[in-house]
CSV table of C-alpha atoms in Angstrom, one decimal:
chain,number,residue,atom,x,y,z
L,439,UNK,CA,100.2,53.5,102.0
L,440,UNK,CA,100.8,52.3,105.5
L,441,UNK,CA,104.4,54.0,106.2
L,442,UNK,CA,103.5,57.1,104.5
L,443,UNK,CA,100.5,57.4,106.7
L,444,UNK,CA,102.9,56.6,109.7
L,445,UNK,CA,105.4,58.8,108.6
L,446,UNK,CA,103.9,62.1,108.2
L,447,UNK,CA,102.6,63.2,111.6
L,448,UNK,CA,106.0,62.0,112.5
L,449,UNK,CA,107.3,64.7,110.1
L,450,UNK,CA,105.0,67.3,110.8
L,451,UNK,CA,105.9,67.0,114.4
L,452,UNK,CA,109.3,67.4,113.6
L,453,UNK,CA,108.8,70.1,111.1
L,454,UNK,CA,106.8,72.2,114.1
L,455,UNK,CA,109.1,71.6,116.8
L,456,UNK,CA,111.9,73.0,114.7
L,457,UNK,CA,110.3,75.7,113.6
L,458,UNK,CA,109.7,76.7,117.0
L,459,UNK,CA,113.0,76.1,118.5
L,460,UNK,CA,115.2,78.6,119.6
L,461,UNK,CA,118.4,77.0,119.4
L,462,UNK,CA,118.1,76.8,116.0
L,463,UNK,CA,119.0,80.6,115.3
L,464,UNK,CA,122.2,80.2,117.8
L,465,UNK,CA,123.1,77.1,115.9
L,466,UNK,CA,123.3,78.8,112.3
L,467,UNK,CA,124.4,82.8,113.3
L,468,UNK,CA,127.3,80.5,115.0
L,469,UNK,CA,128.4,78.2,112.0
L,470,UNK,CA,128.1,81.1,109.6
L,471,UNK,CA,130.5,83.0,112.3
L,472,UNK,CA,128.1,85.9,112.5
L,473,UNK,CA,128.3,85.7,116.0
L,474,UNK,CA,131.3,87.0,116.1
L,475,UNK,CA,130.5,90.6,115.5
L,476,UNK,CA,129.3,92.8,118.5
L,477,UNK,CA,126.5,93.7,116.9
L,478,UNK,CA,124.7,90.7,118.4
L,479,UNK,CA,125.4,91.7,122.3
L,480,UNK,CA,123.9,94.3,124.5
L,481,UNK,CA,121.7,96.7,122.7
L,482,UNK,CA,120.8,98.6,119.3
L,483,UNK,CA,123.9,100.3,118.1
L,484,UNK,CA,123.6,103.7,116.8
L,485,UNK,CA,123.7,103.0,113.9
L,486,UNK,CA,120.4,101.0,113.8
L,487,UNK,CA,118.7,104.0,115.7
L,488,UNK,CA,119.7,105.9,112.7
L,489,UNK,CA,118.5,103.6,110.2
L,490,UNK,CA,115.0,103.3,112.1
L,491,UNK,CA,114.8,107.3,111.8
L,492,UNK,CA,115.3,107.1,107.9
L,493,UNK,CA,112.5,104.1,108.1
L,494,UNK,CA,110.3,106.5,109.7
L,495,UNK,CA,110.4,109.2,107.0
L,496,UNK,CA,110.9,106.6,104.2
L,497,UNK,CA,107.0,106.0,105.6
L,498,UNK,CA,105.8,109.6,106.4
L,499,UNK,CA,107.4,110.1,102.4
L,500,UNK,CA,105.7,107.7,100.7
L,501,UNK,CA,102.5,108.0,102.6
L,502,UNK,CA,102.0,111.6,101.7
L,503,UNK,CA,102.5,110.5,97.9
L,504,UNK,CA,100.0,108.2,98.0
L,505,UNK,CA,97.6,110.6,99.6
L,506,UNK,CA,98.0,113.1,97.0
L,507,UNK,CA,97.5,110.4,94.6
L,508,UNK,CA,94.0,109.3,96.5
L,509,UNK,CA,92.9,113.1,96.9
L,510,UNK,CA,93.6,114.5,93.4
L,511,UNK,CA,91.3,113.0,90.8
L,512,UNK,CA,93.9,114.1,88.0
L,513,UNK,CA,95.7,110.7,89.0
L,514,UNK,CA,93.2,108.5,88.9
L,515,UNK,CA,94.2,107.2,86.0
L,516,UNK,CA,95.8,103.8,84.8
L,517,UNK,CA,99.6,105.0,84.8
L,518,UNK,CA,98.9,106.7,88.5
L,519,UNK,CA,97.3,103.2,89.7
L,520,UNK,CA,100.7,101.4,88.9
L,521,UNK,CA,103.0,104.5,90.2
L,522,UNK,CA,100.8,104.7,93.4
L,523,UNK,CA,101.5,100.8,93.8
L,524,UNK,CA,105.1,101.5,93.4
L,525,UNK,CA,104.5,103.8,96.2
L,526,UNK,CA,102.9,101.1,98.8
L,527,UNK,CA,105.6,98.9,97.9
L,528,UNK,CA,108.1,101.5,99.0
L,529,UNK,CA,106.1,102.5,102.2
L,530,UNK,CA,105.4,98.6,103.0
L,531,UNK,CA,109.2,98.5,102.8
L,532,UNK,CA,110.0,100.9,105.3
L,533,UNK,CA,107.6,99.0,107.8
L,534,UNK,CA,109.2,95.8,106.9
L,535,UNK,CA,113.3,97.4,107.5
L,536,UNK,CA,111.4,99.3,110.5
L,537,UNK,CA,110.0,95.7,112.2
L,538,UNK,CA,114.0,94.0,110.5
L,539,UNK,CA,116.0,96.5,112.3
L,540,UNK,CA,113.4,95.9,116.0
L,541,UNK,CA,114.1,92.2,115.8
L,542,UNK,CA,118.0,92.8,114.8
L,543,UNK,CA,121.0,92.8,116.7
L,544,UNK,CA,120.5,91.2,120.3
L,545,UNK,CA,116.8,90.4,120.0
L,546,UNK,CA,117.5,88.0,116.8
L,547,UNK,CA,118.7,85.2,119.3
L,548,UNK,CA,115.2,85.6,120.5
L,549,UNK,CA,113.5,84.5,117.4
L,550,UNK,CA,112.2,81.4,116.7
L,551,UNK,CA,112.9,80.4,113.3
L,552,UNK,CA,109.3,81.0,111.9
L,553,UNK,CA,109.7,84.9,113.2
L,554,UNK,CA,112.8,84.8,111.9
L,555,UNK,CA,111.6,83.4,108.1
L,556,UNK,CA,108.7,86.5,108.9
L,557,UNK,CA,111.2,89.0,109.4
L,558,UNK,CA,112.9,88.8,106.4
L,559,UNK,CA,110.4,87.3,104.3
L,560,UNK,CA,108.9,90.9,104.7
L,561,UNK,CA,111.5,92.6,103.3
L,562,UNK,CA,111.9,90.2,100.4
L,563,UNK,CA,107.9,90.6,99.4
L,564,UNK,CA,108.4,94.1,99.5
L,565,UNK,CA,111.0,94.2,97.2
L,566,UNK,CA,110.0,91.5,95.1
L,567,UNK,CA,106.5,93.9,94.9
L,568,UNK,CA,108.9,97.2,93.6
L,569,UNK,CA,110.6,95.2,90.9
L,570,UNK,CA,107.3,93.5,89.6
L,571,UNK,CA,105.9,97.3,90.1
L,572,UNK,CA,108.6,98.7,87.9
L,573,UNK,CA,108.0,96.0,84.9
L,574,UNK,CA,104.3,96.2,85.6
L,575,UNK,CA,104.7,100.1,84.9
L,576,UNK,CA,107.0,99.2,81.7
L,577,UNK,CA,104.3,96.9,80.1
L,578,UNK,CA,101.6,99.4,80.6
L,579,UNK,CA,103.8,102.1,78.7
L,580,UNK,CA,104.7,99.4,75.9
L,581,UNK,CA,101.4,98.4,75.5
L,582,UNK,CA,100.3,102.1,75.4
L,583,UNK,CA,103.0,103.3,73.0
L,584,UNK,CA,102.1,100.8,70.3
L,585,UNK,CA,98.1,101.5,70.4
L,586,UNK,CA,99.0,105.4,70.7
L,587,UNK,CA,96.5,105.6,72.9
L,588,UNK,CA,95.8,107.4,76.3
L,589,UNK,CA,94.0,106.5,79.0
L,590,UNK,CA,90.6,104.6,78.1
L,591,UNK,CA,88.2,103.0,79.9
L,592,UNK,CA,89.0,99.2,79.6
L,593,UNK,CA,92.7,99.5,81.5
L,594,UNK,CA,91.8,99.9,84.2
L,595,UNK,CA,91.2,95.9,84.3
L,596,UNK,CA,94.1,95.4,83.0
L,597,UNK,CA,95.7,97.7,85.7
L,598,UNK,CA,94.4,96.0,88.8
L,599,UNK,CA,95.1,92.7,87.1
L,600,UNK,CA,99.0,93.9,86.8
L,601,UNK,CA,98.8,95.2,90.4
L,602,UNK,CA,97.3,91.7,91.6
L,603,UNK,CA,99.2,89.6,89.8
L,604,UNK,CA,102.6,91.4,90.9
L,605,UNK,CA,101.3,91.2,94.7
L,606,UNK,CA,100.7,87.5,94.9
L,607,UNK,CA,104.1,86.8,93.1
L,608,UNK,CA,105.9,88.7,95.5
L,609,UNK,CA,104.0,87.1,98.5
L,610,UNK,CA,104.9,83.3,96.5
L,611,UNK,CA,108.1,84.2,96.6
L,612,UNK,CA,108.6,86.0,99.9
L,613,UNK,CA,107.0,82.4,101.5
L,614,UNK,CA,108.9,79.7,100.0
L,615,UNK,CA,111.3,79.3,102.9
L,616,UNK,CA,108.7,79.5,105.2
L,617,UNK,CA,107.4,76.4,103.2
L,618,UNK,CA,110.2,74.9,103.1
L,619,UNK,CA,113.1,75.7,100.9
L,620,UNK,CA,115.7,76.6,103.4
L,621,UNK,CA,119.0,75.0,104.7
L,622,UNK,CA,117.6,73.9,108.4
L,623,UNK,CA,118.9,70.4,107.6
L,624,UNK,CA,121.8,71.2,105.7
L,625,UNK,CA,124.1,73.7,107.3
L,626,UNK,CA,126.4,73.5,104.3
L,627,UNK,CA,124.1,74.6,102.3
L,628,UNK,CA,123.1,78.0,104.5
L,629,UNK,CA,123.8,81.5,103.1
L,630,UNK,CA,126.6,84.0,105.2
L,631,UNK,CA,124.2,87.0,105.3
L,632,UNK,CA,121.0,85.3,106.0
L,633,UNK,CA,121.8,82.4,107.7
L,634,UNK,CA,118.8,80.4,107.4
L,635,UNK,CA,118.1,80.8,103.8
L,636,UNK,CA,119.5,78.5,101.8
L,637,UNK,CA,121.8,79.5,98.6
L,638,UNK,CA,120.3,78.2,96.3
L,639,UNK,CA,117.0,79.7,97.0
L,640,UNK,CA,118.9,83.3,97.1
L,641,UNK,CA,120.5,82.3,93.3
L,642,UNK,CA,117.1,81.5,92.4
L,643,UNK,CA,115.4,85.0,94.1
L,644,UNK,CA,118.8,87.1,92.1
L,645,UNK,CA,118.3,85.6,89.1
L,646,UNK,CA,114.7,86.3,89.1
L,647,UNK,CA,115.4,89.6,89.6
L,648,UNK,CA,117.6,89.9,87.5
L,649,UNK,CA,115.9,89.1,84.7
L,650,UNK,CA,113.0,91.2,85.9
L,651,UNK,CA,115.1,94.3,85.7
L,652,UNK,CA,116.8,93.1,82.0
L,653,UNK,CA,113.2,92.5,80.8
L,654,UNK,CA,112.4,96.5,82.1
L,655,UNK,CA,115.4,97.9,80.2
L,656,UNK,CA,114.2,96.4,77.1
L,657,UNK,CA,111.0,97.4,77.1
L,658,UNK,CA,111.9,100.9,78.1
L,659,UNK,CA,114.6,101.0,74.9
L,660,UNK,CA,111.7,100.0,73.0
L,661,UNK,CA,109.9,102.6,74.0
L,662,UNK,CA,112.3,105.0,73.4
L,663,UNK,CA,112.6,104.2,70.0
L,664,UNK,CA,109.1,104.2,69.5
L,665,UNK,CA,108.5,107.8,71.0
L,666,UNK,CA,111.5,109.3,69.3
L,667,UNK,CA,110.2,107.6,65.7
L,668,UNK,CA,106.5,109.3,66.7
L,669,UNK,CA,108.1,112.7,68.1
L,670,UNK,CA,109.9,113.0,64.2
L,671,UNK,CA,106.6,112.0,61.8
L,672,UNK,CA,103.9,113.3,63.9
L,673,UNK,CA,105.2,117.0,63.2
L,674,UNK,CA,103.0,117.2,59.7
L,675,UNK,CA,99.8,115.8,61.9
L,676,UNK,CA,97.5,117.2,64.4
L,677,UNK,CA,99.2,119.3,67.6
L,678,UNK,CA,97.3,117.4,69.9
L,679,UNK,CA,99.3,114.1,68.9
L,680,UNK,CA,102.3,115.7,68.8
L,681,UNK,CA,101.5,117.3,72.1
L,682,UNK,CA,101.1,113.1,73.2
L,683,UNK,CA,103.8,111.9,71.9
L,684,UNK,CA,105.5,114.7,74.5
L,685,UNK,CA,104.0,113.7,77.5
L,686,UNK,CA,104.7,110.1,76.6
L,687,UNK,CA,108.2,111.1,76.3
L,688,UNK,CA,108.2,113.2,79.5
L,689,UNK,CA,106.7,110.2,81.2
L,690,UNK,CA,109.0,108.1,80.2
L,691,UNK,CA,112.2,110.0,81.5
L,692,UNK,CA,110.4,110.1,84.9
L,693,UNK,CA,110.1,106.5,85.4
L,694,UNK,CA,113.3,106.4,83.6
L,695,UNK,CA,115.0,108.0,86.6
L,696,UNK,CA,113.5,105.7,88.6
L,697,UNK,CA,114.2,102.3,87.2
L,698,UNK,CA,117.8,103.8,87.0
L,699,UNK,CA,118.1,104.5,90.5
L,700,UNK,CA,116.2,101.5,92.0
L,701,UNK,CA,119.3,99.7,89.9
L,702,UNK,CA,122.2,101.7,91.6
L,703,UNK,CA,120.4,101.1,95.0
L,704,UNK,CA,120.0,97.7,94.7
L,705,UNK,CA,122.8,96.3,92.4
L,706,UNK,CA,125.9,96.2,94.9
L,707,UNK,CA,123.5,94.1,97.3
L,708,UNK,CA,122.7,91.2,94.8
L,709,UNK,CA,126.4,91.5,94.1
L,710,UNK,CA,126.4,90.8,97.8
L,711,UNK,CA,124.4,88.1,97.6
L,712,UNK,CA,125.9,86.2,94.5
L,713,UNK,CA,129.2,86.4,96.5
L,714,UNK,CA,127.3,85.0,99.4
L,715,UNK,CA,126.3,82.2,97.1
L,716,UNK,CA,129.6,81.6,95.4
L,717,UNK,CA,132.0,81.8,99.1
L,718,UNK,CA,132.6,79.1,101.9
L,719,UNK,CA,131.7,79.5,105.3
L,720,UNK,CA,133.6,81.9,106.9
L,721,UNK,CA,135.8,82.8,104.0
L,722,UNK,CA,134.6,86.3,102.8
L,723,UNK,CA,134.8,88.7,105.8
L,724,UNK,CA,132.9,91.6,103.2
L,725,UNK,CA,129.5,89.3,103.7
L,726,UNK,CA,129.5,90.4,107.5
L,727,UNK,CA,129.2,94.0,106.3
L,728,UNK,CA,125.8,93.4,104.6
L,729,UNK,CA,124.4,95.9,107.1
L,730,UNK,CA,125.7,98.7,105.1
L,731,UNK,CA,124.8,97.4,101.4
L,732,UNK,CA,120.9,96.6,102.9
L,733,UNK,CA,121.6,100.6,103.7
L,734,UNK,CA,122.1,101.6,100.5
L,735,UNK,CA,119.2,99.4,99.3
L,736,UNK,CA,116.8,101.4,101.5
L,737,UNK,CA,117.9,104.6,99.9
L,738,UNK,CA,115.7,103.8,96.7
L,739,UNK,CA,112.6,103.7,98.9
L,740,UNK,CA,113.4,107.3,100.2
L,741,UNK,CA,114.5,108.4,96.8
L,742,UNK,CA,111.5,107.5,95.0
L,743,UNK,CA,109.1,110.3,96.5
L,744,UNK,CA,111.6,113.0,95.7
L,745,UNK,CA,112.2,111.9,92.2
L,746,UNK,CA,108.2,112.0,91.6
L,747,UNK,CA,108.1,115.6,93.1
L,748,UNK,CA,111.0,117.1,91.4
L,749,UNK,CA,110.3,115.8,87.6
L,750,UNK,CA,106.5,116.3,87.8
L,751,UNK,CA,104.8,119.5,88.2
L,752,UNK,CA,101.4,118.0,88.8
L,753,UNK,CA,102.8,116.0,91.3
L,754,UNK,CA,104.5,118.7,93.3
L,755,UNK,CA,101.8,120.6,93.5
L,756,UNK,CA,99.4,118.2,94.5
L,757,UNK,CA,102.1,117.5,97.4
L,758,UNK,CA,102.8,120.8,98.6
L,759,UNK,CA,99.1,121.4,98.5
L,760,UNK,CA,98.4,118.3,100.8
L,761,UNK,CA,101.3,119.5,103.1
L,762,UNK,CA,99.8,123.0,103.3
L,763,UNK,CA,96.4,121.7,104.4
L,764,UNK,CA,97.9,119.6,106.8
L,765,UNK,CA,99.7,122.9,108.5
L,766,UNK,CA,98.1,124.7,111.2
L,767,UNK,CA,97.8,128.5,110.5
L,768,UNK,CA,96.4,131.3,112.5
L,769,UNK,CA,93.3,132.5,112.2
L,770,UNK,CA,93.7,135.7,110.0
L,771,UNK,CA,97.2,134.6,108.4
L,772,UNK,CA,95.7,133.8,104.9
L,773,UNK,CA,93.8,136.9,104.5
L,774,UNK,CA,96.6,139.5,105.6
L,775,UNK,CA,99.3,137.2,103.2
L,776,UNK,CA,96.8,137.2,100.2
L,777,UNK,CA,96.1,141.3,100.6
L,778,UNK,CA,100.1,141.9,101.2
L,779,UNK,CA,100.6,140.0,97.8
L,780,UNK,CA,97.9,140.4,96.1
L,781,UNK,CA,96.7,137.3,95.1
L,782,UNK,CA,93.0,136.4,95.3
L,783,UNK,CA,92.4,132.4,96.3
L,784,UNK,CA,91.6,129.6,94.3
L,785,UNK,CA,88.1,128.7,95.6
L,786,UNK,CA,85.5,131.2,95.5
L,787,UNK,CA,87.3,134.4,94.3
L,788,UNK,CA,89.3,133.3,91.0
L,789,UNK,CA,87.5,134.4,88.0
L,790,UNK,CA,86.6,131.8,85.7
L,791,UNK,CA,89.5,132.3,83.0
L,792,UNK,CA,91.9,132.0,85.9
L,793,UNK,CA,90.5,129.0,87.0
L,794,UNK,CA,90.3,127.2,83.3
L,795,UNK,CA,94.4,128.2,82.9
L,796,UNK,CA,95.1,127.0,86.2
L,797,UNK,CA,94.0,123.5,85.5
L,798,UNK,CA,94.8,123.7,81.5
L,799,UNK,CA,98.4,124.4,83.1
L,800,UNK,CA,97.6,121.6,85.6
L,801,UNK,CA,97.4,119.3,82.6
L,802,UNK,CA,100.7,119.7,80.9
L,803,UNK,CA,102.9,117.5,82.3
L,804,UNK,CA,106.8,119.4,82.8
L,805,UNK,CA,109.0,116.1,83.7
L,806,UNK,CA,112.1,116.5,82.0
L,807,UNK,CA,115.1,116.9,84.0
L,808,UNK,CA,116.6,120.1,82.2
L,809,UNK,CA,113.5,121.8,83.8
L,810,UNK,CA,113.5,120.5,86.8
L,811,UNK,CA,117.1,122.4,87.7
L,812,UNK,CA,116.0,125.9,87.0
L,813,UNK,CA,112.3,125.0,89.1
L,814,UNK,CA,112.8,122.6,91.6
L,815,UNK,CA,114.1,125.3,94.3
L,816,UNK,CA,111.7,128.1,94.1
L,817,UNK,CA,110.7,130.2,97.2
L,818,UNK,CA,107.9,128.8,98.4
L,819,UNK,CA,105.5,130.5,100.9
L,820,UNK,CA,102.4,128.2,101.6
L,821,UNK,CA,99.2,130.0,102.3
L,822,UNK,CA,96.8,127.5,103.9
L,823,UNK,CA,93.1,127.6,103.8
L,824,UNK,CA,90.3,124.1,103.8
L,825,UNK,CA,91.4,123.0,100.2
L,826,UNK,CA,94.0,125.5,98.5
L,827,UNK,CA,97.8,126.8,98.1
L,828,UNK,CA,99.2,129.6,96.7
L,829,UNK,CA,102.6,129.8,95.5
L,830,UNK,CA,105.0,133.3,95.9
L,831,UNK,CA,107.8,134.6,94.8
């Protein structure tokens, strides 16, 4: 007991002055040869003043989704909870490249090595939180495909449960180098593109991942197996089953799109990464290029918005109606437009039949992608008043 005791302030000590000590961050960019590149003198290059600008509307994006989610009570429902959660993951990503790209370049010989394991433990949480997003989203449709059930009362538990549980396991494993598992002692051990991280924690985060996404494909070719089967005996039954089996299929292409794409986003850089893992020091020059794969990465987070808006019509209109109340019109504008085209608002004038197959049309989901070719780029003219849009032709 009596070296143990002696021995861990001893360690602590040592584990607190490292992780506060500069030199640390020259030591490893300089072994991994990173220095090298010019990225790392003077100021931010161009190219990371461009990136920032796509951070910036990666977060404006994803933050008007989520407030069309919040305002229209149509989507607060179960499914909406988990694609609104895909959403913050995707905004809290842009923060994280946003704060990344800040502390890059020049200003990451400035970092200590806790600010550094902050900087890109960010961007790890953040996509650990979109994959764990995506197979929360592909349970929930599994589940509900083999109850053939719609939205009831007692998922919504089960909802914030997935949401919870997907938040803390991304924090876990966003953390563990932070706590530890890095390659501060062990330079041979240290990753190319993240030069602190140790490789075999980056095998163990790919592999995770990995196996995340594999375990989403399967479930979603279960489900499409199960919604064609339904879509071919539920003709002889009730429309309004039938009618279910559609939107579960409409759905399902939606999110479809979007696991596919988070996959073509994302794949090349844990390609990246298991080369990372696999090379020497200093022997693949393509690992110094990682700037470029990250890039591509943050593509998916702008993507996901647009993919939501052009395969559902519910959502589209509930985001071009939140971005027409947020425009500023004259005084006056509305009520010459509406008398020039003849169409009467939606809040005190519409008659009552109008109003029932508005939202009746509100209610039918249109998400397949043949539709969305011959719709997604109508004229739009946006007539603004406190809580309404009209569309013209």
């Amino acid at each position: 007991v009596g070296p143990i005791s002696m021995e861990s302030p001893r360690y602590l000590v040592h584990f607190y002055r490292e992780y506060h000590n500069n030199d640390i961050i020259l030591l490893h960019y300089n072994y991994t040869g990173k220095l090298h590149a010019s990225k790392y003198k003077g100021s931010l290059k161009a190219d990371a003043i461009a990136f920032l600008v796509v951070c910036a509307f990666i977060v404006m994006e994803n933050l008007v989704v989520l407030l069309a989610i919040w305002r229209n009570k149509k989507f607060h429902l179960p499914m909406y909870y988990l694609i609104g959660n895909l959403t913050l993951s995707d905004l809290l990503a842009g923060v994280a490249y946003i704060a990344n790209i800040i502390m890059s370049g020049p200003n990451t010989l400035k970092l200590t090595p806790v600010q550094w394991f902050l900087r890109e433990g960010g961007v790890f949480v953040t996509l650990a939180a979109s994959v764990l997003s995506l197979l929360a989203i592909a349970i929930e449709r599994h589940i509900t495909m083999i109850r053939m059930r719609l939205y009831h009362g007692d998922k919504k538990g089960r909802m914030f449960l997935l949401i919870g549980a997907s938040w803390l396991a991304s924090i876990l494993l966003g953390v563990l180098p932070v706590l530890g598992w890095n390659c501060m002692e062990n330079l041979p051990k240290c990753s190319t593109v993240l030069p602190l991280y140790s490789k075999h924690y980056l095998l163990f985060c790919i592999t995770v991942f990995l196996a995340i996404l594999l375990s989403i494909v399967v479930l979603y070719a279960r489900i499409y197996r199960m919604v064609k089967f339904n879509g071919q005996h539920l003709g002889t039954l009730r429309k309004g089953m039938l009618k279910k089996s559609q939107k579960y299929m409409a759905l399902l292409k939606t999110v479809t799109i979007v696991v596919g794409t988070f996959i073509a986003c994302w794949l090349p850089l844990f390609l990246l990464l298991l080369l990372d893992v696999a090379c020497q020091v200093q022997a693949c020059s393509v690992l110094y290029k990682a700037d470029y794969f990250l890039a591509l990465a943050m593509i998916n987070s702008l993507l996901n918005p647009i993919i939501y808006t052009l395969t559902s019509k519910d959502m589209r209109r509930a985001i071009f109606k939140l971005l027409c109340c947020l425009l500023v019109v004259a005084p006056g504008a509305e009520e010459s437009r509406v008398k020039h085209f003849g169409y009467p608002t939606l809040d005190g004038s519409t008659s009552k039949s109008e109003r029932s197959s508005h939202q009746q049309e509100g209610h039918n989901m249109s998400l397949s992608v043949g539709n969305v070719l011959s719709s997604s780029l109508p004229n739009w003219k946006v007539c603004c008043s406190s809580s309404c849009c009209f569309r013209h032709q």
